[in-house]
Amino acid sequence: MQHLLAALLTRGYRVLGPTVRENAIVYDTLTSVDDLPIGYTDEQDGGSYRLKRRADQALFGYAVGPQSWKSFLHPPSIRLWHAKREGRSFQMIPEQQEVPKLAFFGVRSCELHALAIQDRVFLQGAYVDPVYQARRDRLCIVAVNCGQAGGTCFCASMETGPQVTAGFDLALTEVLQEDRHYFVIQIGTAAGAELFHEVPYREASSEEIERAEHIVKETAEHMGRHLETTGIKETLYRNLDHPRWEEVAQRCLSCANCTMVCPTCFCTTVEDVTDLTGQQAERWRTWDSCFTADFSYISGGSIRPSVKARYRQWMTHKLATWIDQFGTSGCVGCGRCITWCPVGIDITEEARAIAKEDTR
Ligand code: SF4
Ligand code: SF4
C-alpha cells in the first residue's frame, strides 16, 4: 500500500483517506500508510458510533464514518466573489481559487454511487457548477470493497454496494488470512493502470480472486439494515398524510445532522457579508438544509413551518421525488443519517412503518 500512496504523492496529488481523529474515522490528508486506521473497527447503530480495536492489522476493517467525500468537491463554505470600494464606485473581484489535485483513497461503493449522483446534480444539468467541476476533473479514485458491513448500512437494498462496480481508477479488496495479509487489485481506468504498474505485484490466482469475491458476498449478506425499495416511490406519494409523519416529528429535533452527513444532499444558501468600514463586501456559499425554517422561506413565510413538513420533505425527496428529478434514488444506503441522528431516527424504519400501514 505504501508504494501506491507514494506513487500518488509523487504525481503531486493531495491524498485524502480515512484516519482516526477524536474517536472517529474521518477523511484527511494521508502521507503514509501509518495514517490509516490500522487495526480499528467501528460499531454503529441508531444515534451511536464507537471505535474499537480489532484483533488484526486490517487497513480498511470499518464502515464509513461521519464525513463524506462531498466536503472536498462541494465545500461546506466557499467565497464566490468579493468586492472592494473604489471612491464612489466598487470593483468586483472573482475568486482565483487554487484548485488542489486530489486523490481519494479508500472510497466505498456506496460513496462512488453518491459521487455519481452529485455528478448528475452539479455537472449534468442545465447549469454546471464550476467549483465542483474544477475539483472533480482532476480527481483520482482508489476504491475499496467493503470487507464488513456497518450496523446501519443498507447499500445492498439500494443496489449501490458493497461490490465496487464503476467510477474508480483502482479498486482494492483487502484479504486477511491467518498467515497472509494481501490486496487483490482491479484496474478501472488507463490512469489506474499507469499507477498500478508502480506497485510490486503478481497476477492473482483464481483462488485469491474467489476469496476476494467471497469477502464482498459475505458483507452483502450481513447488512445492518434493510430497506424494501419495491414501489417505495408510489407508497410515499400515496401516504403524504400518514400519521407516522406526526409521530416522527415528535422525536425529530430538526437539527439538520442527517442532511449534513448525507453524501448526496447538495442544498446551499448564499450570504452576503460586508465589513464594518463598508470598504469590502463578500458573497459566500454554504451548505444549507431542508430542516431549517429559513431554507423554504419565501415572501410571507416558510412553506415548511413544521418539523413534520420538513422530515416528510427530506424523506420523500430522498426516496421518491429524487427518482423523478434525477432518475435514481437520492439514497445510497450508507447509513450515516441513522448513525449520526442524535435521537436515532432510522430512515429504513420510517419507510417500513409507512409501508406497513399504507393508506391505499
Ligand atoms: S439518506 Fe441516509 S442512508 Fe441514504 S445516502 Fe443519505 S445519509 Fe446515507
Ligand atoms: S432526523 Fe435526526 S438528524 Fe435529521 S433533523 Fe431530525 S433529529 Fe436531526
mmCIF file of C-alpha atoms and ligand atoms in Angstrom, residues 154 262-263 314 318 331-337 347, ligand 1:
data_model
loop_
_atom_site.group_PDB
_atom_site.id
_atom_site.type_symbol
_atom_site.label_atom_id
_atom_site.label_comp_id
_atom_site.label_asym_id
_atom_site.label_seq_id
_atom_site.Cartn_x
_atom_site.Cartn_y
_atom_site.Cartn_z
ATOM 1 C CA PHE A 154 -28.131 -0.947 3.692
ATOM 2 C CA CYS A 262 -25.569 12.587 3.778
ATOM 3 C CA PRO A 263 -23.217 12.138 0.797
ATOM 4 C CA TRP A 314 -36.464 15.202 3.277
ATOM 5 C CA LYS A 318 -34.511 11.038 -0.886
ATOM 6 C CA CYS A 331 -30.229 7.473 -1.033
ATOM 7 C CA VAL A 332 -27.252 5.140 -1.441
ATOM 8 C CA GLY A 333 -27.792 3.281 1.831
ATOM 9 C CA CYS A 334 -24.620 4.465 3.592
ATOM 10 C CA GLY A 335 -26.457 4.600 6.941
ATOM 11 C CA ARG A 336 -24.891 7.883 8.080
ATOM 12 C CA CYS A 337 -28.209 9.633 8.695
ATOM 13 C CA ILE A 347 -34.993 6.104 7.561
HETATM 14 S S1 SF4 B 1 -30.340 9.263 3.174
HETATM 15 FE FE1 SF4 B 1 -29.107 8.433 4.858
HETATM 16 S S2 SF4 B 1 -28.551 6.334 4.246
HETATM 17 FE FE2 SF4 B 1 -29.284 7.420 2.408
HETATM 18 S S3 SF4 B 1 -27.400 8.228 1.437
HETATM 19 FE FE3 SF4 B 1 -28.200 9.875 2.776
HETATM 20 S S4 SF4 B 1 -27.152 9.567 4.752
HETATM 21 FE FE4 SF4 B 1 -26.850 7.686 3.552
#
